[in-house]
Short mmCIF file of N, CA and C in Angstrom, two decimals:
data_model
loop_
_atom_site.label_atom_id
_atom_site.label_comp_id
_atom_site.label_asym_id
_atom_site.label_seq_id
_atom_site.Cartn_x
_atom_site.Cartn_y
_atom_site.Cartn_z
N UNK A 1 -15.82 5.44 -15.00
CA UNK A 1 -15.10 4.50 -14.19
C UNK A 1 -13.97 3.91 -15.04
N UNK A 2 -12.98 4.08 -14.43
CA UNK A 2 -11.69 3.59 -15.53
C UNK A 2 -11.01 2.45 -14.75
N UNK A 3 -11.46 1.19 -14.91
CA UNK A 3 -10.64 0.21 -13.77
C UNK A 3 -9.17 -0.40 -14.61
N UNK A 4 -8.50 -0.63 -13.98
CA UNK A 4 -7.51 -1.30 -14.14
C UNK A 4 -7.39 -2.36 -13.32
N UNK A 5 -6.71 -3.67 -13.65
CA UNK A 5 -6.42 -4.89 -13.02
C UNK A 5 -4.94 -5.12 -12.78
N UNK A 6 -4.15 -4.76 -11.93
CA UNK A 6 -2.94 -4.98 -11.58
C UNK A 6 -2.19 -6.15 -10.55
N UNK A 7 -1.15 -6.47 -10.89
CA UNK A 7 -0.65 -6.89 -9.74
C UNK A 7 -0.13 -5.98 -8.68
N UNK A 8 -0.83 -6.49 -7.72
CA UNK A 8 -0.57 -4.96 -6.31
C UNK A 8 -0.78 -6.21 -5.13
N UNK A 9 -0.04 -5.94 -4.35
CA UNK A 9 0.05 -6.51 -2.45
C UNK A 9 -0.37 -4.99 -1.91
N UNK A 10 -2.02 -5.58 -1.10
CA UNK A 10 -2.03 -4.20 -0.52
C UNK A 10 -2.93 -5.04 0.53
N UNK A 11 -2.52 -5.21 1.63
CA UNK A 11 -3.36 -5.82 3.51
C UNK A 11 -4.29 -4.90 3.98
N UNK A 12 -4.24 -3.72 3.35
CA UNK A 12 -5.12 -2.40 4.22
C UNK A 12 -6.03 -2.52 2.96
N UNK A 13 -5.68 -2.04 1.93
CA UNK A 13 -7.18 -2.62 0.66
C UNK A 13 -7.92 -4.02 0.82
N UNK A 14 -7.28 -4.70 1.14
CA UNK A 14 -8.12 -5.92 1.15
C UNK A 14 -9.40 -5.83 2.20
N UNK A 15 -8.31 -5.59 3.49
CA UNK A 15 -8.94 -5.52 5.16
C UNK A 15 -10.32 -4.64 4.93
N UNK A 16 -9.93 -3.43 3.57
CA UNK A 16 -11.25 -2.23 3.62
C UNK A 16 -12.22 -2.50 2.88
N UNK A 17 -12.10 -3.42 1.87
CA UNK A 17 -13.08 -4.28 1.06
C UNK A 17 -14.13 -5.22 1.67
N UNK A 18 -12.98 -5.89 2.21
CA UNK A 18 -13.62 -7.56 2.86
C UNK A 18 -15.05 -6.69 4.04
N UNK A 19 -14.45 -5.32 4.94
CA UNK A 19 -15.38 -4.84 5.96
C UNK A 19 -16.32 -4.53 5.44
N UNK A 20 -16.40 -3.71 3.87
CA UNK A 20 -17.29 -3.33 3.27
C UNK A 20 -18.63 -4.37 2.92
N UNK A 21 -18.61 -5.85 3.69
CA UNK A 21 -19.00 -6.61 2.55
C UNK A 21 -19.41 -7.58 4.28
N UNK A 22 -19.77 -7.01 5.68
CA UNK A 22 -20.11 -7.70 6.50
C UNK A 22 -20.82 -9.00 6.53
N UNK A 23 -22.36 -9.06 5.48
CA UNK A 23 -22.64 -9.95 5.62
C UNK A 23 -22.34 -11.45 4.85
N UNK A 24 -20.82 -11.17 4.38
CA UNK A 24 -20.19 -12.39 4.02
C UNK A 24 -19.18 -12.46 4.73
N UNK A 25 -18.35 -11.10 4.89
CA UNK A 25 -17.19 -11.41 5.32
C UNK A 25 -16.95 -10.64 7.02
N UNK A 26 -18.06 -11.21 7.87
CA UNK A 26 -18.65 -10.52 9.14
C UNK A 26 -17.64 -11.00 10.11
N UNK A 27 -16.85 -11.77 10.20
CA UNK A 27 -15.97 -12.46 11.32
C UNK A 27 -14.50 -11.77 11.31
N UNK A 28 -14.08 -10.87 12.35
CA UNK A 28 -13.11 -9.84 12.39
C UNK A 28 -11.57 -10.41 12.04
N UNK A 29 -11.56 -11.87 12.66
CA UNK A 29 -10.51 -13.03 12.63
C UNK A 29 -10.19 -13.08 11.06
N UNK A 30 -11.38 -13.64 10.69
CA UNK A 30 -11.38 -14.05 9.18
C UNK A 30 -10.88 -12.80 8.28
N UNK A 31 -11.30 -11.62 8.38
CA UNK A 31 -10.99 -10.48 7.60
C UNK A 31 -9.59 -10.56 8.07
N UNK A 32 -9.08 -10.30 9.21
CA UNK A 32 -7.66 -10.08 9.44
C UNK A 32 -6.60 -11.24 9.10
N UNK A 33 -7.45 -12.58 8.84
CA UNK A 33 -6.34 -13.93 8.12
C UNK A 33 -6.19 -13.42 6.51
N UNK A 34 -7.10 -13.22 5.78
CA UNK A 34 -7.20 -12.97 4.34
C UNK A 34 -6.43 -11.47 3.99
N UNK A 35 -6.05 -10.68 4.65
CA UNK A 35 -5.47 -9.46 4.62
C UNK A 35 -4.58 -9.78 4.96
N UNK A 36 -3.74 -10.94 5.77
CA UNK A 36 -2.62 -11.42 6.30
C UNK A 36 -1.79 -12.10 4.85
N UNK A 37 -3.22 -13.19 4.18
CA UNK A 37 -2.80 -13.70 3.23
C UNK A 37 -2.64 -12.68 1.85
N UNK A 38 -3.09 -11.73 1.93
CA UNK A 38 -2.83 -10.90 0.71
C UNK A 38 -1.19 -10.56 0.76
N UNK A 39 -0.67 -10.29 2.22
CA UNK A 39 0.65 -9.68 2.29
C UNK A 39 1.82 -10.74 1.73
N UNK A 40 1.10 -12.72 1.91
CA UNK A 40 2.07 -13.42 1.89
C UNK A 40 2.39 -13.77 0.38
N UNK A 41 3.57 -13.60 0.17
CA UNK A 41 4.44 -13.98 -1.00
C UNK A 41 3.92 -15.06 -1.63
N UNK A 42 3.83 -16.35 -0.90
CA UNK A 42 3.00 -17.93 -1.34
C UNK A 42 1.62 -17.47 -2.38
N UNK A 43 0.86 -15.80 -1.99
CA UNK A 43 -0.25 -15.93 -2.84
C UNK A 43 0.05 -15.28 -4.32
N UNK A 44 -0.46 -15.35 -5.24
CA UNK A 44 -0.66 -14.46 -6.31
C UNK A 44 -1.91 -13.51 -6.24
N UNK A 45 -1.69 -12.56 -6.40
CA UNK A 45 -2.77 -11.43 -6.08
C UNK A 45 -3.01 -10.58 -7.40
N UNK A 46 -3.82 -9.75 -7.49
CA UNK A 46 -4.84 -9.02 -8.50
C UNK A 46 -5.40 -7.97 -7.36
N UNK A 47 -5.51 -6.79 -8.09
CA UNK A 47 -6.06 -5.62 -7.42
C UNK A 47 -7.08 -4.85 -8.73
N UNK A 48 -8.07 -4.77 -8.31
CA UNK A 48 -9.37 -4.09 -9.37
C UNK A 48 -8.74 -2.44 -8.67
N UNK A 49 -7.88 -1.72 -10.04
CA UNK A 49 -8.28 0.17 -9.03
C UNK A 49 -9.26 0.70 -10.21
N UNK A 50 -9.83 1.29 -8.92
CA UNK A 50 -10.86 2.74 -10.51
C UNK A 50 -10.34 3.67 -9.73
N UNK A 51 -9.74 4.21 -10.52
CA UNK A 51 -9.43 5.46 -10.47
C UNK A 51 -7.72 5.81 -9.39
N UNK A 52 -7.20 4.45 -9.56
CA UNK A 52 -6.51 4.29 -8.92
C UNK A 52 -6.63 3.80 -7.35
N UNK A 53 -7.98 3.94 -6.94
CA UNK A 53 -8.72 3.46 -5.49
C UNK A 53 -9.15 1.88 -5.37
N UNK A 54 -8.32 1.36 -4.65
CA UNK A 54 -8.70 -0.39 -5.02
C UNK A 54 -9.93 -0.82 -4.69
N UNK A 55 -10.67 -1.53 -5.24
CA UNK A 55 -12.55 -1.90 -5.39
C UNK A 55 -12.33 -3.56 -5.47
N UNK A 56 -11.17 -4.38 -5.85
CA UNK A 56 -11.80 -5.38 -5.92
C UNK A 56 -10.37 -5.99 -5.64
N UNK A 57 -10.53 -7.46 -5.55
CA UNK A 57 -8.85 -8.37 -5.01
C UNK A 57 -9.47 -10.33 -5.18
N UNK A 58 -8.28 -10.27 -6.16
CA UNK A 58 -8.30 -11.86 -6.00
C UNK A 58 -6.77 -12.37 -5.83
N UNK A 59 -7.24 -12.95 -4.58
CA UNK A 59 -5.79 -13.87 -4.04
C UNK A 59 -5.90 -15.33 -4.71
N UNK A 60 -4.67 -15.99 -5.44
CA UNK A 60 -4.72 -17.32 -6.25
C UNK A 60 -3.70 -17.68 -5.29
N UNK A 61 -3.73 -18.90 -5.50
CA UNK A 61 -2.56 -19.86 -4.54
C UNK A 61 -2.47 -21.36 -5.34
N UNK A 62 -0.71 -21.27 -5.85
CA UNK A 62 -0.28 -22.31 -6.99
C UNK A 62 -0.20 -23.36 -5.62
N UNK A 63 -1.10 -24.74 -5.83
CA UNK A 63 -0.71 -26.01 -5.70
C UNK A 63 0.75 -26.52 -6.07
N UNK A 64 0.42 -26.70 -7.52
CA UNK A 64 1.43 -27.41 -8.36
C UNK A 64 1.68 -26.33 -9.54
N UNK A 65 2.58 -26.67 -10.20
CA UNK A 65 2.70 -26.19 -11.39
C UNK A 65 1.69 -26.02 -12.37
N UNK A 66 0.66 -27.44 -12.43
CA UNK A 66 0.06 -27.44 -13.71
C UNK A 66 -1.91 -26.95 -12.74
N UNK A 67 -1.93 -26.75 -11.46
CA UNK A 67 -3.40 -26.20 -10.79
C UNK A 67 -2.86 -25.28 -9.62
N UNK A 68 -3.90 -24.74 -9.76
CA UNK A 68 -4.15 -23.14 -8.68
C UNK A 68 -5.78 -23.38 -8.49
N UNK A 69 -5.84 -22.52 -7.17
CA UNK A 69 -7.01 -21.84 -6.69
C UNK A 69 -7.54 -20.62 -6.41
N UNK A 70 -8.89 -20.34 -6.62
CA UNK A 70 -8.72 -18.75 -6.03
C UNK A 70 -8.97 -18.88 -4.59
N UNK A 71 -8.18 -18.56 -3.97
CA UNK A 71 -8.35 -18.19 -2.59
C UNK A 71 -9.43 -17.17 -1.85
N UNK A 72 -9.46 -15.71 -2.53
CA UNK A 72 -10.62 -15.08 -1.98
C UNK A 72 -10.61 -14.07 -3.45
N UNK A 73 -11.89 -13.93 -3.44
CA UNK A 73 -12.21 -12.76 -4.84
C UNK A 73 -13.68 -12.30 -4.17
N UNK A 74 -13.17 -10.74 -3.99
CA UNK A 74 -13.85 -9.81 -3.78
C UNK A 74 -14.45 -8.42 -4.19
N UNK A 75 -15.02 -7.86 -4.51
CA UNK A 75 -15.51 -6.83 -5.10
C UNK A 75 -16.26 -5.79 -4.08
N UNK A 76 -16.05 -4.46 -3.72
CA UNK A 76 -16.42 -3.78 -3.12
C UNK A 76 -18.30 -3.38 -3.42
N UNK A 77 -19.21 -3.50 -2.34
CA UNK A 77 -20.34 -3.33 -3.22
C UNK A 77 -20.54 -1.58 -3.15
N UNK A 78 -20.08 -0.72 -3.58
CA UNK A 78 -20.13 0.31 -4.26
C UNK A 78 -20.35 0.02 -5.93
N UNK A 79 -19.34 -0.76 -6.50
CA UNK A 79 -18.90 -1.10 -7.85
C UNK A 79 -19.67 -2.75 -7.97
N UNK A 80 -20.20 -3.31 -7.29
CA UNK A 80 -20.73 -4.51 -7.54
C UNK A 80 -21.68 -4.78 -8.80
N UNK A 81 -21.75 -5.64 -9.60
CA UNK A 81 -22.51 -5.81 -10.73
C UNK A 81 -21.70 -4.46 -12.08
N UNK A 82 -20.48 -4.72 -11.80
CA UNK A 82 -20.31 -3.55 -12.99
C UNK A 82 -19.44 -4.21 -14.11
N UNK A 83 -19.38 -5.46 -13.70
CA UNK A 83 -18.49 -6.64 -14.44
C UNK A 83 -16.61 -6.55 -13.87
N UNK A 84 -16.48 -6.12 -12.41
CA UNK A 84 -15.18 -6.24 -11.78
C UNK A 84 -14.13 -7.50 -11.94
N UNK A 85 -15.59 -8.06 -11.01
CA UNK A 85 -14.99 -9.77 -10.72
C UNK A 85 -14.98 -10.22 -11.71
N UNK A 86 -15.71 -10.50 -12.66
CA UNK A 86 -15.59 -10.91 -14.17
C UNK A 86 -14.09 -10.50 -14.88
N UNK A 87 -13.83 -9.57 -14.55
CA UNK A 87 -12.58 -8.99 -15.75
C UNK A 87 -11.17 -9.73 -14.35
N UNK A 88 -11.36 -9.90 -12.94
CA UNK A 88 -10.94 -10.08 -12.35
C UNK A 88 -10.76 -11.71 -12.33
N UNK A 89 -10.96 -11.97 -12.71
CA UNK A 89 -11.76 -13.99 -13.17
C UNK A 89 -10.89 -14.08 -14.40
N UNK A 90 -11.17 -13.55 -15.74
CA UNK A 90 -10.70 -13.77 -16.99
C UNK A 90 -9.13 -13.21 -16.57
N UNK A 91 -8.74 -12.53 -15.80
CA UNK A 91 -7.18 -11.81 -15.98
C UNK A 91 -6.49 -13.17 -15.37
N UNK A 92 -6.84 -13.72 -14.19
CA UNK A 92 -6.43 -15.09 -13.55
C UNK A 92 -6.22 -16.19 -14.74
N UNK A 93 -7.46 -16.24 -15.06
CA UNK A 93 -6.93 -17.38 -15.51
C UNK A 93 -6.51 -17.19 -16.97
N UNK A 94 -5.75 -16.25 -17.78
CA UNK A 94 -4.90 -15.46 -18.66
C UNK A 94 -3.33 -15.75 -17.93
N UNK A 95 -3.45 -15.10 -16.86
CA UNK A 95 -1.89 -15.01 -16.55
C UNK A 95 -1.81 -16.37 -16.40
N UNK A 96 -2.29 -17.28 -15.31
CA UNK A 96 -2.52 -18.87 -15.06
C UNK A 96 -2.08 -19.75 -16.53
N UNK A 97 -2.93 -19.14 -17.24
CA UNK A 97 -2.65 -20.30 -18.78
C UNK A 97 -0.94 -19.98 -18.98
N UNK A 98 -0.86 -18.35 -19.20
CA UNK A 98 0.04 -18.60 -19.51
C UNK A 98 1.43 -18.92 -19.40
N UNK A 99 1.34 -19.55 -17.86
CA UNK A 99 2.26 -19.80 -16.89
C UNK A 99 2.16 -21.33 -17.08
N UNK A 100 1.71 -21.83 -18.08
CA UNK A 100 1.11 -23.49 -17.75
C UNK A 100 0.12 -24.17 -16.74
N UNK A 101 -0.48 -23.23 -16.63
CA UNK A 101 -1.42 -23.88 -15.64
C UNK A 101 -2.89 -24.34 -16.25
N UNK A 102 -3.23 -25.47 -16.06
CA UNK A 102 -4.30 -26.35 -16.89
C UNK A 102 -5.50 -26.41 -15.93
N UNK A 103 -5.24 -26.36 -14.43
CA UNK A 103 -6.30 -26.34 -13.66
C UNK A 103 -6.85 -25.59 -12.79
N UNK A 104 -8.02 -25.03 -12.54
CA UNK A 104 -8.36 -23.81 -11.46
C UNK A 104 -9.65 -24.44 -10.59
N UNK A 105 -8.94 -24.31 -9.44
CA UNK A 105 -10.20 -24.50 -8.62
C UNK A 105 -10.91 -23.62 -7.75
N UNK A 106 -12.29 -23.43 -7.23
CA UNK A 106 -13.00 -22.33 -6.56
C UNK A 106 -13.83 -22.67 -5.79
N UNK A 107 -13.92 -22.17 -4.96
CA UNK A 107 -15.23 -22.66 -3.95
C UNK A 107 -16.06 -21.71 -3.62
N UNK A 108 -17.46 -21.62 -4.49
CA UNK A 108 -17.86 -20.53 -4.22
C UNK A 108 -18.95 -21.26 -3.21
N UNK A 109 -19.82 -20.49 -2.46
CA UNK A 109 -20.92 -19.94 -2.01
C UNK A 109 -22.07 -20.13 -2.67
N UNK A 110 -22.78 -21.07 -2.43
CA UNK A 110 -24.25 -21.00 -3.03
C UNK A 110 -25.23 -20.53 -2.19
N UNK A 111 -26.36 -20.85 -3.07
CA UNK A 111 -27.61 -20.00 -2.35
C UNK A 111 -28.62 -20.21 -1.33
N UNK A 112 -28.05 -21.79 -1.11
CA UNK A 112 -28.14 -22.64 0.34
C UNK A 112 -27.74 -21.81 1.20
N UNK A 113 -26.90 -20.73 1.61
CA UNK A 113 -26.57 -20.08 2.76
C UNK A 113 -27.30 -19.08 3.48
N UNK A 114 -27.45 -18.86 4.71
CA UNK A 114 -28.42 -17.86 4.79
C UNK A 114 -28.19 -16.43 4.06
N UNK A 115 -27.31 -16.16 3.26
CA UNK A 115 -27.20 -14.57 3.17
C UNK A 115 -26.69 -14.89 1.65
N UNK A 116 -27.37 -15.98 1.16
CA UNK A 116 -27.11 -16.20 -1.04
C UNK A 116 -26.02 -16.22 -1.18
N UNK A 117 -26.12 -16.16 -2.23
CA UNK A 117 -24.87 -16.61 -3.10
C UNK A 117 -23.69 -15.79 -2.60
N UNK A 118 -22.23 -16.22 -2.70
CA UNK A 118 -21.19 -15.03 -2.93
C UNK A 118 -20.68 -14.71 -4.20
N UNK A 119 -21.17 -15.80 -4.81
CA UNK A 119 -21.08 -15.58 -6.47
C UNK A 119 -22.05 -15.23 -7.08
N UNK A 120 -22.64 -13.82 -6.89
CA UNK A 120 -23.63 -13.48 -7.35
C UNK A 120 -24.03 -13.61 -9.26
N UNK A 121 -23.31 -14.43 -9.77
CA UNK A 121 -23.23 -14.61 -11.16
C UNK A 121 -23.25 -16.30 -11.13
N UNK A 122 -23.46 -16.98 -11.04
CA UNK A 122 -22.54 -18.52 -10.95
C UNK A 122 -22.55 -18.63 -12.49
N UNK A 123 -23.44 -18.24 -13.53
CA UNK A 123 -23.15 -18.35 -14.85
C UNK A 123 -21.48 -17.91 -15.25
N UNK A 124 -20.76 -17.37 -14.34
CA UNK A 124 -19.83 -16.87 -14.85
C UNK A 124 -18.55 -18.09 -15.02
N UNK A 125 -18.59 -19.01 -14.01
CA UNK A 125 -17.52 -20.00 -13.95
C UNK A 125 -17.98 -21.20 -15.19
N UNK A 126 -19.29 -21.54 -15.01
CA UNK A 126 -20.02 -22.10 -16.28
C UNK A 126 -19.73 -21.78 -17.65
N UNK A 127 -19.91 -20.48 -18.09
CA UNK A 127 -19.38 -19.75 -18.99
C UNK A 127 -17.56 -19.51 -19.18
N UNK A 128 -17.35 -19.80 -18.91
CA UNK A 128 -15.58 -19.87 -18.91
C UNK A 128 -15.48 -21.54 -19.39
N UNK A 129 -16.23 -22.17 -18.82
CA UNK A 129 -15.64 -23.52 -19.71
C UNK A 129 -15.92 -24.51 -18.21
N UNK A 130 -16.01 -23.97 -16.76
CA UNK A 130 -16.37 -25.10 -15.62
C UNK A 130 -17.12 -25.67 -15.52
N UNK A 131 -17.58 -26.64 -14.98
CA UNK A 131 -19.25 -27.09 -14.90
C UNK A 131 -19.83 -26.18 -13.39
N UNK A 132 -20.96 -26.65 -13.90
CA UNK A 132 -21.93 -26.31 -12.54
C UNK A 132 -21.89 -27.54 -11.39
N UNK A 133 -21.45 -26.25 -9.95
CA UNK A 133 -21.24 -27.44 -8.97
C UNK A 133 -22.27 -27.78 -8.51
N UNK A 134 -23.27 -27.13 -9.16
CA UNK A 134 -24.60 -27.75 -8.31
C UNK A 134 -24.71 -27.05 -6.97
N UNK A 135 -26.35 -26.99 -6.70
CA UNK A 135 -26.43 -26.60 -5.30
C UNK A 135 -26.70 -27.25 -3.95
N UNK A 136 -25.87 -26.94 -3.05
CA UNK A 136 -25.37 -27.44 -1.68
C UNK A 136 -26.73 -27.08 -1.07
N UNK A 137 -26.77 -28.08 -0.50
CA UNK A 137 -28.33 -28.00 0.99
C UNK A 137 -28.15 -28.35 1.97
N UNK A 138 -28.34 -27.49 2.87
CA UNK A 138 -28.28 -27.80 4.74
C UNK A 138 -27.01 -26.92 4.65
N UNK A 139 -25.81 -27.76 6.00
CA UNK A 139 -24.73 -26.66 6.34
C UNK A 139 -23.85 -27.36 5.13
N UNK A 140 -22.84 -26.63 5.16
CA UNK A 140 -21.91 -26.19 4.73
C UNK A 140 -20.63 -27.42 4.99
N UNK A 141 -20.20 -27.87 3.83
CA UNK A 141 -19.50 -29.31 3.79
C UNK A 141 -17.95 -28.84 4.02
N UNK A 142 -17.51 -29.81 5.24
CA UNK A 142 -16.26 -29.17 5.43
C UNK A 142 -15.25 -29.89 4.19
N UNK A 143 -14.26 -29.27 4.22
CA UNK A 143 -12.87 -29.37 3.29
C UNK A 143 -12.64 -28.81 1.88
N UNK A 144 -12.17 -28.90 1.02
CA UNK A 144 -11.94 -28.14 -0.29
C UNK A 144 -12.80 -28.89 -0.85
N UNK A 145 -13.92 -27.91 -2.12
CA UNK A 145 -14.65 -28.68 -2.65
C UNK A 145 -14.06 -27.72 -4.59
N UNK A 146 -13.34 -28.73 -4.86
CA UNK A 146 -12.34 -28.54 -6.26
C UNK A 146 -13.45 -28.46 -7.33
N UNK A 147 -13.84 -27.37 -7.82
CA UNK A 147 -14.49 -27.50 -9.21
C UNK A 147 -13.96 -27.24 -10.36
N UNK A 148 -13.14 -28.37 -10.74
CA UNK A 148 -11.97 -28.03 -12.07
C UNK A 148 -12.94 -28.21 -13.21
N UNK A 149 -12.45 -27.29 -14.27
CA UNK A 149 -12.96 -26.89 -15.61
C UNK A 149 -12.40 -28.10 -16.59
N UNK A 150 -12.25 -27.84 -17.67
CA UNK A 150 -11.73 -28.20 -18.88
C UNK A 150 -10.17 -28.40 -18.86
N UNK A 151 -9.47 -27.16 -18.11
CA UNK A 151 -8.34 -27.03 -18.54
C UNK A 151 -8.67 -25.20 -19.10
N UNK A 152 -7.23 -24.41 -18.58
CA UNK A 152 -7.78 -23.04 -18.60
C UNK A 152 -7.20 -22.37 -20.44
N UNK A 153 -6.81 -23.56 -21.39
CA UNK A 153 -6.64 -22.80 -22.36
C UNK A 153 -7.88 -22.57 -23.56
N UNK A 154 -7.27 -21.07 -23.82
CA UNK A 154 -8.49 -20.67 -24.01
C UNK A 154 -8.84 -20.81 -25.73
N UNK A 155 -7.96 -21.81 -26.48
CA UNK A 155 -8.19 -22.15 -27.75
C UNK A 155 -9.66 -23.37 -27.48
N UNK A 156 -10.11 -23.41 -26.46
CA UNK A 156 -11.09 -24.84 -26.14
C UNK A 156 -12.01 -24.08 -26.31
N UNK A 157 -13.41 -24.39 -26.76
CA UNK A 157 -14.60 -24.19 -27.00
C UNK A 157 -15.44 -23.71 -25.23
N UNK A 158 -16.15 -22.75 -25.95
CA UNK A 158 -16.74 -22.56 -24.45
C UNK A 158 -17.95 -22.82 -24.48
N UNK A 159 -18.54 -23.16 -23.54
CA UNK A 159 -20.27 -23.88 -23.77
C UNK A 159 -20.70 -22.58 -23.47
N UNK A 160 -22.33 -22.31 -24.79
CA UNK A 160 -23.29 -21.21 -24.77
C UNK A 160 -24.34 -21.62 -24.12
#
């Protein structure tokens, strides 16, 4: 498997990922807004190819100058658990630092939901330097829920 992490705009890779992946991303609307948002200029995008065949996509979207978010990060489960999203995670917030950007926020998915986690790792945002958002119980809290880190440069100590 030879992946590469590029910058690529691709609405039909995304659209074929997100389907691959029904019981998160099961709502036909929703797949076709996030494939809408891959096309729009406003996002910063990332494309996982192996082999040149796209497997994985994270859309970021700059607030401000000095914070961003990830918007959607996905991984095809063919390639799932092969460390995608991970190399797809560290490339963000690489280009992010070195654009000046000090803050990243994410909203993942905990295991409160009926169908687990979407962050099947949560050690991974922990391990980068974020805290743990802790886990959510009952439904699902409306509005942005910001889990800013440290600050994304990477001369800062990372907790083991």
């Amino acid at each position: 498997m030879a992946i590469d992490i590029i910058e690529h705009r691709d609405d039909n890779a995304v659209h074929r990922i997100l389907e691959a992946l029904p019981e998160w991303f099961g709502i036909p609307e929703a797949i076709d807004g996030y494939a809408a948002d891959a096309a729009d200029d406003s996002y910063g995008r990332l494309m996982a190819l192996d082999d040149g065949a796209p497997v994985g996509v994270v859309l970021t979207r700059r607030h401000f100058p000095e914070s961003a978010e990830i918007h959607l990060m996905a991984v095809h489960p063919d390639v799932r658990g092969t460390g995608i999203g991970r190399r797809l995670v560290e490339r963000v917030v690489d280009d992010l630092s070195a654009d000046g950007c000090t803050l990243l926020s994410v909203h993942p998915v905990g295991p409160s939901f009926e169908n687990g986690p979407l962050c099947p790792d949560p050690g991974l945002l922990h391990q980068d330097g974020f805290p743990s958002p802790g886990r959510a119980r009952g439904p699902r809290m409306a509005g942005p829920h910001a889990h800013p880190g440290p600050g994304l440069a990477r001369d800062r100590p990372r907790p083991r």
